Tab-separated table of C-alpha atoms and ligand atoms in Angstrom:
chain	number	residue	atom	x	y	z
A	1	UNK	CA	334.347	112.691	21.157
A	2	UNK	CA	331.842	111.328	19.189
A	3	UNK	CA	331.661	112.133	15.049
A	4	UNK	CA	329.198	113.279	13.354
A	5	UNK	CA	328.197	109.718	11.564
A	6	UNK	CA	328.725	107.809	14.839
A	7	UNK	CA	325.796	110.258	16.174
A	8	UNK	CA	323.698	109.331	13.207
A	9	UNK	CA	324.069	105.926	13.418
A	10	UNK	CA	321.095	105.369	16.107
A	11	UNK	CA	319.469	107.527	14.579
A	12	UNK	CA	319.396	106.010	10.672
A	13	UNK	CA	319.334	102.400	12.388
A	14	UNK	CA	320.117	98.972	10.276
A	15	UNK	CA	323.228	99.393	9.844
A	16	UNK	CA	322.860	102.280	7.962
A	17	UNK	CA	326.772	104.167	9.100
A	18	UNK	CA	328.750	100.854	8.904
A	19	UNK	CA	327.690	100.387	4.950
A	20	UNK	CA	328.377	103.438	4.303
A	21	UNK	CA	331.757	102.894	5.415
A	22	UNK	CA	332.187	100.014	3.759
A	23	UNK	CA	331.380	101.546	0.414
A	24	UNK	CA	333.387	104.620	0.913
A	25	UNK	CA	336.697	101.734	2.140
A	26	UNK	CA	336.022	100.945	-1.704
A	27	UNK	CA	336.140	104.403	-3.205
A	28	UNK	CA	339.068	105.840	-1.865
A	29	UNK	CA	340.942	107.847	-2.363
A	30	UNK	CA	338.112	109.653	-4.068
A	31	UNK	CA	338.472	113.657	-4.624
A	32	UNK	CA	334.331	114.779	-4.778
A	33	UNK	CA	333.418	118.812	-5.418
A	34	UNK	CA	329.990	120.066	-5.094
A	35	UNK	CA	329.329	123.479	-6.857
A	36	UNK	CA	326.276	125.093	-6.498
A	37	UNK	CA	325.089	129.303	-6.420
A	38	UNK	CA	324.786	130.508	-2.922
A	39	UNK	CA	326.060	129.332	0.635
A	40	UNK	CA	322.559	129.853	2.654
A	41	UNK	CA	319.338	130.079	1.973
A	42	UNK	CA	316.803	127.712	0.161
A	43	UNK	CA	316.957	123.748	-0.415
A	44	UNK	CA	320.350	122.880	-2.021
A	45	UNK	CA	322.726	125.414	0.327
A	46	UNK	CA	320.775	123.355	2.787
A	47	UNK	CA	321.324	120.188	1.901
A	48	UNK	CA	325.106	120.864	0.975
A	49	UNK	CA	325.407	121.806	4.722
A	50	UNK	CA	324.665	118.809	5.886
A	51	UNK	CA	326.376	116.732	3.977
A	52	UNK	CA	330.004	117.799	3.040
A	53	UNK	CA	331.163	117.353	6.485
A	54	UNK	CA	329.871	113.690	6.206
A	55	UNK	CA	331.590	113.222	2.866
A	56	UNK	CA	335.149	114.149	4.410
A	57	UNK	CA	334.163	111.995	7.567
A	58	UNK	CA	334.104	108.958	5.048
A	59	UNK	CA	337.056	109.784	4.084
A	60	UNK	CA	335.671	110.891	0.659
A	61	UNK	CA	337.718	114.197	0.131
A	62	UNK	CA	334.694	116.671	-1.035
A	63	UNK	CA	334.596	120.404	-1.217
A	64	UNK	CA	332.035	122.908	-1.560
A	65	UNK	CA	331.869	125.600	-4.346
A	66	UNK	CA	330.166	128.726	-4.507
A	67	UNK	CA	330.210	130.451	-7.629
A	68	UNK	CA	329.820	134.652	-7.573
A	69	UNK	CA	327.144	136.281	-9.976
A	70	UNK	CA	326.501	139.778	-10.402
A	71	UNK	CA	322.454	141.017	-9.984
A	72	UNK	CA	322.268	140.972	-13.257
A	73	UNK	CA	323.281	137.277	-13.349
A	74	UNK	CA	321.010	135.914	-10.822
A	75	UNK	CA	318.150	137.560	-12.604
A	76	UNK	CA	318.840	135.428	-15.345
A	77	UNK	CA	319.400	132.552	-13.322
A	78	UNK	CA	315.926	133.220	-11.325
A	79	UNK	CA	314.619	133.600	-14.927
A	80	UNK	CA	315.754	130.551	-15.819
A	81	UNK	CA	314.284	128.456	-12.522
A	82	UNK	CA	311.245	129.811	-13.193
A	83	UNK	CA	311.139	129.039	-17.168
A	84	UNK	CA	312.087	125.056	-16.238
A	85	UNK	CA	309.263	125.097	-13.984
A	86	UNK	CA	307.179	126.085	-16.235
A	87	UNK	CA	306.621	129.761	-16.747
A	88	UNK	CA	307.005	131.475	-19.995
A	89	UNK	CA	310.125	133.659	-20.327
A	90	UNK	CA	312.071	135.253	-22.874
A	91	UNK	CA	315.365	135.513	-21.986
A	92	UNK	CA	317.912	137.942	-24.804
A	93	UNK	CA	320.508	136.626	-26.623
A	94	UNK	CA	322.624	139.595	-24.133
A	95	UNK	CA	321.333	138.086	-20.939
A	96	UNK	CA	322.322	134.489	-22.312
A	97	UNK	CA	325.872	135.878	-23.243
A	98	UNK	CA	326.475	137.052	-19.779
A	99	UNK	CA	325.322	134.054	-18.054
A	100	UNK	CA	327.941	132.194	-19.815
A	101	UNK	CA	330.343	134.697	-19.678
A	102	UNK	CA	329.918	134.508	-15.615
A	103	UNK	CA	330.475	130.641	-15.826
A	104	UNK	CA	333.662	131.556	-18.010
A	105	UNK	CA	335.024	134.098	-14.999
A	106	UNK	CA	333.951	131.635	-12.626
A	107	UNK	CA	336.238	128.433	-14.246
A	108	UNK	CA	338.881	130.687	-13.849
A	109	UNK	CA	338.702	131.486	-10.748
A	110	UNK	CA	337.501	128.033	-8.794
A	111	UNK	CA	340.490	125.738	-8.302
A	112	UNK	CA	340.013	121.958	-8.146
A	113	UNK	CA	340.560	119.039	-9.591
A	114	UNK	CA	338.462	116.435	-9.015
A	115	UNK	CA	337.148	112.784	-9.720
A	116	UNK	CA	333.716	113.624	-9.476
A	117	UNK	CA	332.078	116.787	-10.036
A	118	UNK	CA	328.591	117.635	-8.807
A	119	UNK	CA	326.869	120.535	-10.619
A	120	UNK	CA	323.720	121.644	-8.877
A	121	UNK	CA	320.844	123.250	-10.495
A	122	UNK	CA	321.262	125.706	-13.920
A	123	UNK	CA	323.359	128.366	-12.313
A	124	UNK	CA	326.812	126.630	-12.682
A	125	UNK	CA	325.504	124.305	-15.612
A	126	UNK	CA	327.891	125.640	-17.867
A	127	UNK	CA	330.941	125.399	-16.110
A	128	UNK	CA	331.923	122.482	-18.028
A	129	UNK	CA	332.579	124.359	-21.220
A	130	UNK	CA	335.650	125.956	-19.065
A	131	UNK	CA	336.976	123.566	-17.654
A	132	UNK	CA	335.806	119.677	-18.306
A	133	UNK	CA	339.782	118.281	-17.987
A	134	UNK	CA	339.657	119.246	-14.204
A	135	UNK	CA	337.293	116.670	-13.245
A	136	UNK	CA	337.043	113.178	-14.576
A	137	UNK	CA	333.413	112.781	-14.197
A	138	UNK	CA	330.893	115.744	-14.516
A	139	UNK	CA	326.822	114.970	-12.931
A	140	UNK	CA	324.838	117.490	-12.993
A	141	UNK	CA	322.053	117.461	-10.264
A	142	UNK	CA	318.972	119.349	-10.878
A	143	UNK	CA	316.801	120.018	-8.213
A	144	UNK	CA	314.000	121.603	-9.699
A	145	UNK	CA	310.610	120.380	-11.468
A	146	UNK	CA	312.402	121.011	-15.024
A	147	UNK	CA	309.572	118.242	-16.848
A	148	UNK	CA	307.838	120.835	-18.617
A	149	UNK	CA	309.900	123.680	-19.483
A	150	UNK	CA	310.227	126.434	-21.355
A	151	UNK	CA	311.291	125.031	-24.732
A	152	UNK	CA	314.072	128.125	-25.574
A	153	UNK	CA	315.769	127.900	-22.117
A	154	UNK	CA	315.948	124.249	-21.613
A	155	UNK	CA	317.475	124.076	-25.675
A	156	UNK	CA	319.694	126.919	-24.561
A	157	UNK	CA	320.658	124.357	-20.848
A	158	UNK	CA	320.422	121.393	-22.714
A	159	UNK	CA	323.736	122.467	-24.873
A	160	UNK	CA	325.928	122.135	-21.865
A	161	UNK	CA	324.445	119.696	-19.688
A	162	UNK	CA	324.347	117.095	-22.797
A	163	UNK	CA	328.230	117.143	-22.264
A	164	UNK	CA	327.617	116.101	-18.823
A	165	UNK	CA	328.706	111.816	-17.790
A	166	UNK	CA	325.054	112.064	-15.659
A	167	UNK	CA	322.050	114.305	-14.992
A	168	UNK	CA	320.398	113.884	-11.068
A	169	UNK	CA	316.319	114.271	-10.780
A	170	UNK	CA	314.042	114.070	-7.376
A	171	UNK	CA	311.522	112.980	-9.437
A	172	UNK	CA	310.951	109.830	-11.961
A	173	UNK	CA	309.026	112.611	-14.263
A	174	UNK	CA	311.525	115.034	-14.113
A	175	UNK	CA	313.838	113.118	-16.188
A	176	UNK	CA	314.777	114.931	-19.567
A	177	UNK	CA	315.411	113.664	-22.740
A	178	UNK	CA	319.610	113.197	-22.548
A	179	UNK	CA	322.456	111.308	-24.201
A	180	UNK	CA	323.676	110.055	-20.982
A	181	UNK	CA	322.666	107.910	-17.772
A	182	UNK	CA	319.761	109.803	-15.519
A	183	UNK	CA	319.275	108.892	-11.666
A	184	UNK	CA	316.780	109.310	-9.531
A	185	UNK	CA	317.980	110.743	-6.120
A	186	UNK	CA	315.445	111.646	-3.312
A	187	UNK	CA	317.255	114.896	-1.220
A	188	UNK	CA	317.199	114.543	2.428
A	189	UNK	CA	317.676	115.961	5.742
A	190	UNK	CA	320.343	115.832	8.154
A	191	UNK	CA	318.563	115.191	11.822
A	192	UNK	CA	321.236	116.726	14.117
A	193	UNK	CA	321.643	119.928	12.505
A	194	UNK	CA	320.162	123.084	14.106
A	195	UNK	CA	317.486	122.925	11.683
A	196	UNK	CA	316.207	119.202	12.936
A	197	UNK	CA	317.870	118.206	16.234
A	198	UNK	CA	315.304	117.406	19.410
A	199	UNK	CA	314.511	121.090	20.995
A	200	UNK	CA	313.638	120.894	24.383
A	201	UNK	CA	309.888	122.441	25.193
A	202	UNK	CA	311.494	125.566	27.155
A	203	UNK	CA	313.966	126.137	23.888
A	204	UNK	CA	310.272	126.313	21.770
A	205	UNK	CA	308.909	128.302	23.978
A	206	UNK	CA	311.604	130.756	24.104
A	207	UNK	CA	311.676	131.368	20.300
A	208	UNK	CA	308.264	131.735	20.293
A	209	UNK	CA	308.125	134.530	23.052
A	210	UNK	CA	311.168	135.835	20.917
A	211	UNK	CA	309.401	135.969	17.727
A	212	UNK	CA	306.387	137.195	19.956
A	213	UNK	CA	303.908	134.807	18.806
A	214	UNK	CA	301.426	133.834	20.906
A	215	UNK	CA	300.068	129.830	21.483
A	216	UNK	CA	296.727	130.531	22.723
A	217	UNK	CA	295.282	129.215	19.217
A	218	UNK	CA	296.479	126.125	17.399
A	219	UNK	CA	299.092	127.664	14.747
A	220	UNK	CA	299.401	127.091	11.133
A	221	UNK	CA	302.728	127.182	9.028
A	222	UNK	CA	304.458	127.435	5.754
A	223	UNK	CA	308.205	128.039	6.494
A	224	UNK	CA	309.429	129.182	2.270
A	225	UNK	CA	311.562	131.668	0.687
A	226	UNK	CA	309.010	134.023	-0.547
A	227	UNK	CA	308.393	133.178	-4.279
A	228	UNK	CA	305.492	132.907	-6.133
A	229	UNK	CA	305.581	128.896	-6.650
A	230	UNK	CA	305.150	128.401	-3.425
A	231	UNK	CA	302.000	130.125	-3.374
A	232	UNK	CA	301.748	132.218	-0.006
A	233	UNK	CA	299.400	134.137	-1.485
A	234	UNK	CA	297.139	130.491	-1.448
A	235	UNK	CA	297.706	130.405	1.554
A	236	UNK	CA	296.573	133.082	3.087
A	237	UNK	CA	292.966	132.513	1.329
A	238	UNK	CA	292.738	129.300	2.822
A	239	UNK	CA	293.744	130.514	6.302
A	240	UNK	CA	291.164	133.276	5.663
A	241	UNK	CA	288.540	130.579	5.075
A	242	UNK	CA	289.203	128.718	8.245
A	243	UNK	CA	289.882	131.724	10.456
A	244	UNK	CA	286.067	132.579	9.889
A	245	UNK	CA	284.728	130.177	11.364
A	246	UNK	CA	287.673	128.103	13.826
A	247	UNK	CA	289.935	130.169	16.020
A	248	UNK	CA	293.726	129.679	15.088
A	249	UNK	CA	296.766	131.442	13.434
A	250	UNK	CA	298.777	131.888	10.235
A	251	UNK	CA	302.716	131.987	10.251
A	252	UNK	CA	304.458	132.674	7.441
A	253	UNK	CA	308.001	132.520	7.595
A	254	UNK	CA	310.419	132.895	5.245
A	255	UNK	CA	314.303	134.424	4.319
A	256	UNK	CA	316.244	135.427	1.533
A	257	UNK	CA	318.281	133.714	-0.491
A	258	UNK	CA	321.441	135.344	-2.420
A	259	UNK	CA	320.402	133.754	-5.257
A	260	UNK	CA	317.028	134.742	-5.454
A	261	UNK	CA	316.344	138.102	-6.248
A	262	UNK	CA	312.338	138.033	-6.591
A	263	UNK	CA	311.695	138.080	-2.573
A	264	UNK	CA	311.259	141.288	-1.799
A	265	UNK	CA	308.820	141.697	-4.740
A	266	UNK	CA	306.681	138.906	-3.233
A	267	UNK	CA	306.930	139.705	-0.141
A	268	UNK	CA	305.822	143.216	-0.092
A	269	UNK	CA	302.695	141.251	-2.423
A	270	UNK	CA	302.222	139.165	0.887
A	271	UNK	CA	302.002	141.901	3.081
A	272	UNK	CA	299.652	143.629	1.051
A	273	UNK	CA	297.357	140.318	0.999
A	274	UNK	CA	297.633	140.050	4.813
A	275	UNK	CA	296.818	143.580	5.408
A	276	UNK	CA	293.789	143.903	8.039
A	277	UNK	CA	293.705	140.026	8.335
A	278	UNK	CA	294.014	138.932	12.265
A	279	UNK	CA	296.197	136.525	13.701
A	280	UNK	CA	298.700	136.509	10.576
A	281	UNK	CA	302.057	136.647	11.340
A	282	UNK	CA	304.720	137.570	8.411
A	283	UNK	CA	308.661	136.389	9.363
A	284	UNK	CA	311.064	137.558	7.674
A	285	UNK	CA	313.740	135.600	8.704
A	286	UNK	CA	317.741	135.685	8.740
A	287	UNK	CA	318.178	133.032	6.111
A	288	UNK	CA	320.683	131.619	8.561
A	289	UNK	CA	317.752	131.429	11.024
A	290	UNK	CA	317.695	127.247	11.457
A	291	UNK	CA	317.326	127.158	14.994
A	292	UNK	CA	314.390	129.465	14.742
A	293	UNK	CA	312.815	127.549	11.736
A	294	UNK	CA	313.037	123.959	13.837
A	295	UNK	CA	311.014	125.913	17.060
A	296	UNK	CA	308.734	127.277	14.707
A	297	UNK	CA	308.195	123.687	12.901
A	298	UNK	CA	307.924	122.465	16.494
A	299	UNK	CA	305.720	124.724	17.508
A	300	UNK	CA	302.832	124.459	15.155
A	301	UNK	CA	300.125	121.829	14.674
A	302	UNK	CA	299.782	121.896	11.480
A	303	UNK	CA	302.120	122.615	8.568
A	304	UNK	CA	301.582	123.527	4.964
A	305	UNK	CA	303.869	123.753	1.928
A	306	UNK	CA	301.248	124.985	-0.848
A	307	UNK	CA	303.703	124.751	-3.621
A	308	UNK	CA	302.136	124.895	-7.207
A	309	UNK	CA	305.871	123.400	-8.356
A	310	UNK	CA	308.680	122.314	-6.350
A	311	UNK	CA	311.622	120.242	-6.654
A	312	UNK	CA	311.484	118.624	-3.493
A	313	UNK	CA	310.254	120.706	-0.749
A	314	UNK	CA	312.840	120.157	1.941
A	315	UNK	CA	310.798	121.700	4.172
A	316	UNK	CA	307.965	118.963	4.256
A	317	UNK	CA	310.756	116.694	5.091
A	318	UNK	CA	312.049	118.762	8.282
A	319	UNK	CA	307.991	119.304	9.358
A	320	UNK	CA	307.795	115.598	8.985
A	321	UNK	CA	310.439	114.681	10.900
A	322	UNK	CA	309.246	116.659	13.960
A	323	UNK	CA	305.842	114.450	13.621
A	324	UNK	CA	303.965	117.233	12.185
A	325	UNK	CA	300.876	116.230	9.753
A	326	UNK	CA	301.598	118.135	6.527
A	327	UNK	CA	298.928	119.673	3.808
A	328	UNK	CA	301.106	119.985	0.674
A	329	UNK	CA	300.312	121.131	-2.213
A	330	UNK	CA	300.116	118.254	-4.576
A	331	UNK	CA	303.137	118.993	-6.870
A	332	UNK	CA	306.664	117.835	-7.596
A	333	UNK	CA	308.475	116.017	-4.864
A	334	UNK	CA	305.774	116.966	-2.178
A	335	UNK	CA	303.882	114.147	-3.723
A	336	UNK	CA	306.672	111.711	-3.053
A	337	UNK	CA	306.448	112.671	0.751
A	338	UNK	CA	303.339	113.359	1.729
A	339	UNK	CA	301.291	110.366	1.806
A	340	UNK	CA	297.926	111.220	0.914
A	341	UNK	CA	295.315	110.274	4.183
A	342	UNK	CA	298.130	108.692	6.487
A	343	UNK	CA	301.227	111.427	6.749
A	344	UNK	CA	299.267	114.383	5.808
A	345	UNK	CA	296.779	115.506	2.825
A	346	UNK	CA	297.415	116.575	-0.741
A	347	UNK	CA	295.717	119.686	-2.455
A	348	UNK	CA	294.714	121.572	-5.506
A	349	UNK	CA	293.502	124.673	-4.102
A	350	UNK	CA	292.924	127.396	-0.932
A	351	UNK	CA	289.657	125.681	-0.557
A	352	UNK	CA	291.170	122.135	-0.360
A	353	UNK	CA	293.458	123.200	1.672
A	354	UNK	CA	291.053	125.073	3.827
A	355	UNK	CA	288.729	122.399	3.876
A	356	UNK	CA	292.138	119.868	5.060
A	357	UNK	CA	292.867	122.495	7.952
A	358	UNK	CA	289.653	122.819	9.339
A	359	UNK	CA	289.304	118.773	9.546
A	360	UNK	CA	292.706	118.752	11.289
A	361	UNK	CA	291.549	121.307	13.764
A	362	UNK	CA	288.764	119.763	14.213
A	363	UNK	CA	290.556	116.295	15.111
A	364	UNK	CA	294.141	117.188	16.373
A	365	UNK	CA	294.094	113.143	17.227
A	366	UNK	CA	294.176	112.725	13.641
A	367	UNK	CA	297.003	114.996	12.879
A	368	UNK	CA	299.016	113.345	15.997
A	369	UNK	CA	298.741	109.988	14.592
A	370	UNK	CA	299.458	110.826	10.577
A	371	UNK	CA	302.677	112.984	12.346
A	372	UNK	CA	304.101	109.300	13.755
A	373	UNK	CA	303.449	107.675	10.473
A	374	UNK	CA	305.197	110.912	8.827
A	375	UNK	CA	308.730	110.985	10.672
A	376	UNK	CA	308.888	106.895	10.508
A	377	UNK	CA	308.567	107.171	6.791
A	378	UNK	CA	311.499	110.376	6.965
A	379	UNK	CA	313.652	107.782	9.096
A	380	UNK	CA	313.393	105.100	6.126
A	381	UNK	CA	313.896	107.308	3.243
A	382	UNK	CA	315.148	110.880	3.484
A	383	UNK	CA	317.637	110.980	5.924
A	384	UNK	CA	321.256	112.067	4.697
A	385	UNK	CA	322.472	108.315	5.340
A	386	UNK	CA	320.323	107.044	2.564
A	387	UNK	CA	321.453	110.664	0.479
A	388	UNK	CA	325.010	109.391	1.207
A	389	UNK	CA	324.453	105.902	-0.075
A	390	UNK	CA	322.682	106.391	-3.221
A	391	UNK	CA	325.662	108.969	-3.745
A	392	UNK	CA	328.229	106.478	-3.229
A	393	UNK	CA	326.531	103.621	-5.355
A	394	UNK	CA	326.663	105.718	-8.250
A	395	UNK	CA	330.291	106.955	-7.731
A	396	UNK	CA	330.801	102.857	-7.165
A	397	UNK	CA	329.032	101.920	-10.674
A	398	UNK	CA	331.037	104.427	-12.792
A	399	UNK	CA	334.532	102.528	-11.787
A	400	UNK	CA	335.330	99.643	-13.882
A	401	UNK	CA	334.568	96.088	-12.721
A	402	UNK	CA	338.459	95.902	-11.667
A	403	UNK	CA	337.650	99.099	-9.426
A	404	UNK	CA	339.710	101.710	-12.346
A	405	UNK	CA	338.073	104.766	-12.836
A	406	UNK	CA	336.954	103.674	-16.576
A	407	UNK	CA	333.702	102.345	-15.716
A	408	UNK	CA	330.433	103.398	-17.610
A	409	UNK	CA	327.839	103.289	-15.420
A	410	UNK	CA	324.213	101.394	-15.812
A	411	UNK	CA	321.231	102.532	-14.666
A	412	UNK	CA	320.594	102.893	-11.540
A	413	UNK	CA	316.862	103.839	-9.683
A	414	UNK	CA	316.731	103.825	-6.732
A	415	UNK	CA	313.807	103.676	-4.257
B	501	UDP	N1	314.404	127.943	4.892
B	501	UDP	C1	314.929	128.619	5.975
B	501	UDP	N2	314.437	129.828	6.280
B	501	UDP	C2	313.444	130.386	5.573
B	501	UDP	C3	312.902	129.702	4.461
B	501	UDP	C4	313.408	128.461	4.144
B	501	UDP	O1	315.841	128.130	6.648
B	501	UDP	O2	313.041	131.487	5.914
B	501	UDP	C5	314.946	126.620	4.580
B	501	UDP	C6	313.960	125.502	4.812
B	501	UDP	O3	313.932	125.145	6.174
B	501	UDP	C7	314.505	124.420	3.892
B	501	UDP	C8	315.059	125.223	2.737
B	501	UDP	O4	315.288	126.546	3.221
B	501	UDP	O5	315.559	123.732	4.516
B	501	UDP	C9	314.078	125.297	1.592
B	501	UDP	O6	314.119	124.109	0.876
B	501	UDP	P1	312.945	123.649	-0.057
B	501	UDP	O7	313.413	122.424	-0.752
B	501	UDP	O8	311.687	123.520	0.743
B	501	UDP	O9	312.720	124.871	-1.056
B	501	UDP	P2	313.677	125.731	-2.017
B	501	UDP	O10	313.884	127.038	-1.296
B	501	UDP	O11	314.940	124.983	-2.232
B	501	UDP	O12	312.850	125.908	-3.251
């Protein structure tokens, strides 16, 4: 049967399997853990998905853990996302305390010991004070657009993640002021999952009679948990613009995520925007609904990600790699992806993004050709063989010259 990586290796090309074999024959035995906040739903659960059964395919023994959060912690946590992107938030000394004290029960409860461990995002950040012996190097990997945050909350991260051997950014100008080594990481996507493997045209069609949307107009869409960053609201004033005067439709999909307690509040602000507007159609998906999300991605001609901030915006990636021209708003790692004339456009606002739509309706030639250009540059740089590698180099610089685990590591940028 063939694995996993020998299916990606056609796929990745150059070589791309075979050196990461070779650099994982020098790590091992190697004992990895990624921790992060919720199985399913949004960026990192998906990333995570795709990439701890490579890990243990490498022979890199890697497990995945989830810690548990009351609502009451995942408010604060939300809170806290939303603060290191930006927002102003005042977050109690009482909130603060419980946050911590839900890393504390958490330590106690997760049970590994590890060489590396891989802290994603804020939620887990503080695991460390609990339980630093159990792992001999600690990275935390931040996923969001922390570059200008809210001065309180990042003081209040920056206590615990200043203990950390490494921080991880998408983003050159997310890097933070830190007493250890920062890398730059680009996420990525893994091709054959449900979410990005080749879906025949009768498997398209058969969501799309499913989810009873009709292709008699071209279709517009923005697959995103519903949160206020990602401005759906945006979007639907753009669409609005266009729909006046060129036929087509809106889809908005989107799903929950357990650690994101603000989308039913945003939703419900979506439906009210979209009230009496025609060919708008809300999703509210399973957030286990990949095989939906890939027909939908398939299925439109044009795809938007409006973000005002994002970390990466893994979901300009998967429209990308399914040749789809992408108008993303012009913020975090969206910038890194969409290139600005030849993959897709970059905006600033529901008329720029109007104004992008209509040309791309206008000339669907156009959007064909930037979609080629788009999953070509996904094939070179944000597949999860290139994740993998820049992974590995950094586990390979912090071992010693002599290949002991006492290495400090350089600096490392890759890209
Ligand atoms: N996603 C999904 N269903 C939804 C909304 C989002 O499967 O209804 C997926 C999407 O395809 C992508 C991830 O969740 O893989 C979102 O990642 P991104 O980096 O775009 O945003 P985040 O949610 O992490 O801010």
């Amino acid at each position: 049967m063939t694995t996993r990586l020998e299916a990606l290796d056609p796929i990745a090309g150059s070589g791309a399997v075979d050196q990461l074999r070779r650099m994982a024959d020098r790590l091992r035995p190697t004992r990895l853990v990624h921790v992060n906040s919720t199985r399913i739903g949004g960026g990192v659960a998906e990333l995570l998905t795709g990439i701890i059964p490579l890990w243990n395919e490498l022979g890199i023994e890697t497990r995945w853990e989830v810690i548990e959060g009351d609502q009451a912690f995942f408010e604060v946590t939300k809170a806290m996302h939303n603060a290191l992107q930006g927002f102003k938030t005042n977050i109690g000394k009482p909130l603060l305390d419980h946050y911590i004290e839900i890393n504390r029960r958490n330590a106690e409860k997760l049970d590994f010991e590890a060489d590396y461990a891989v802290i994603n995002d804020p939620q887990p950040a503080y695991l460390i004070e609990f339980m630093r012996e159990r792992a001999q190097k600690w990275i935390w990997r931040c996923h969001i657009d922390a570059s200008r945050p809210d001065r309180n909350v990042w003081r209040f991260l920056w206590e615990a993640v200043r203990k950390y051997d490494a921080s991880i950014f998408s983003m050159p100008g997310f890097a933070r002021n830190l007493p250890h080594p920062q890398y730059l990481l680009y996420p990525s996507i893994d091709p054959l999952s449900d979410k990005n493997r080749e879906l025949s045209p009768e498997e398209v069609s058969g969501v799309m009679d499913r989810l009873e949307i009709e292709r008699d107009k071209p279709i517009i869409l923005q697959v995103s948990r519903f949160d206020s960053f990602k401005d759906p609201l945006g979007v639907i004033q753009a669409f609005e613009m266009v729909h006046a005067h060129t036929p087509c439709r809106l889809v908005l999909a989107g799903g929950e995520a357990t650690d994101d307690p603000e989308g039913p509040r945003i939703f419900a602000e979506v439906q009210e925007a979209a009230r009496g507007i025609a060919d708008i159609t809300l999703l509210l998906l399973h957030p286990e609904s990949h095989y939906e999300v890939n027909a939908l991605q398939r299925a439109a001609d044009i795809i938007v990600q409006k973000s005002v901030r994002e970390g990466f915006g893994l979901t300009v990636t998967e429209a990308m790699w399914k040749g789809k021209p992408v108008i993303g708003g012009a913020a975090g790692g969206i910038v890194m992806q969409v290139q600005n004339f030849r993959t897709g456009f970059l905006v600033n606002s529901p008329e720029g993004c109007a104004l992008r739509i209509r040309y791309l309706l206008r000339h669907p030639e156009v959007g064909k050709r930037m979609g080629k250009f788009a999953k070509e540059f996904v094939r070179n740089y944000f597949l999860v063989t290139r994740n993998l590698r820049d992974y590995l180099s950094l586990m390979l610089l912090f071992r010693g010259p002599d290949g002991s685990r006492r290495g400090r590591p350089g600096r490392l940028v890759v890209l």
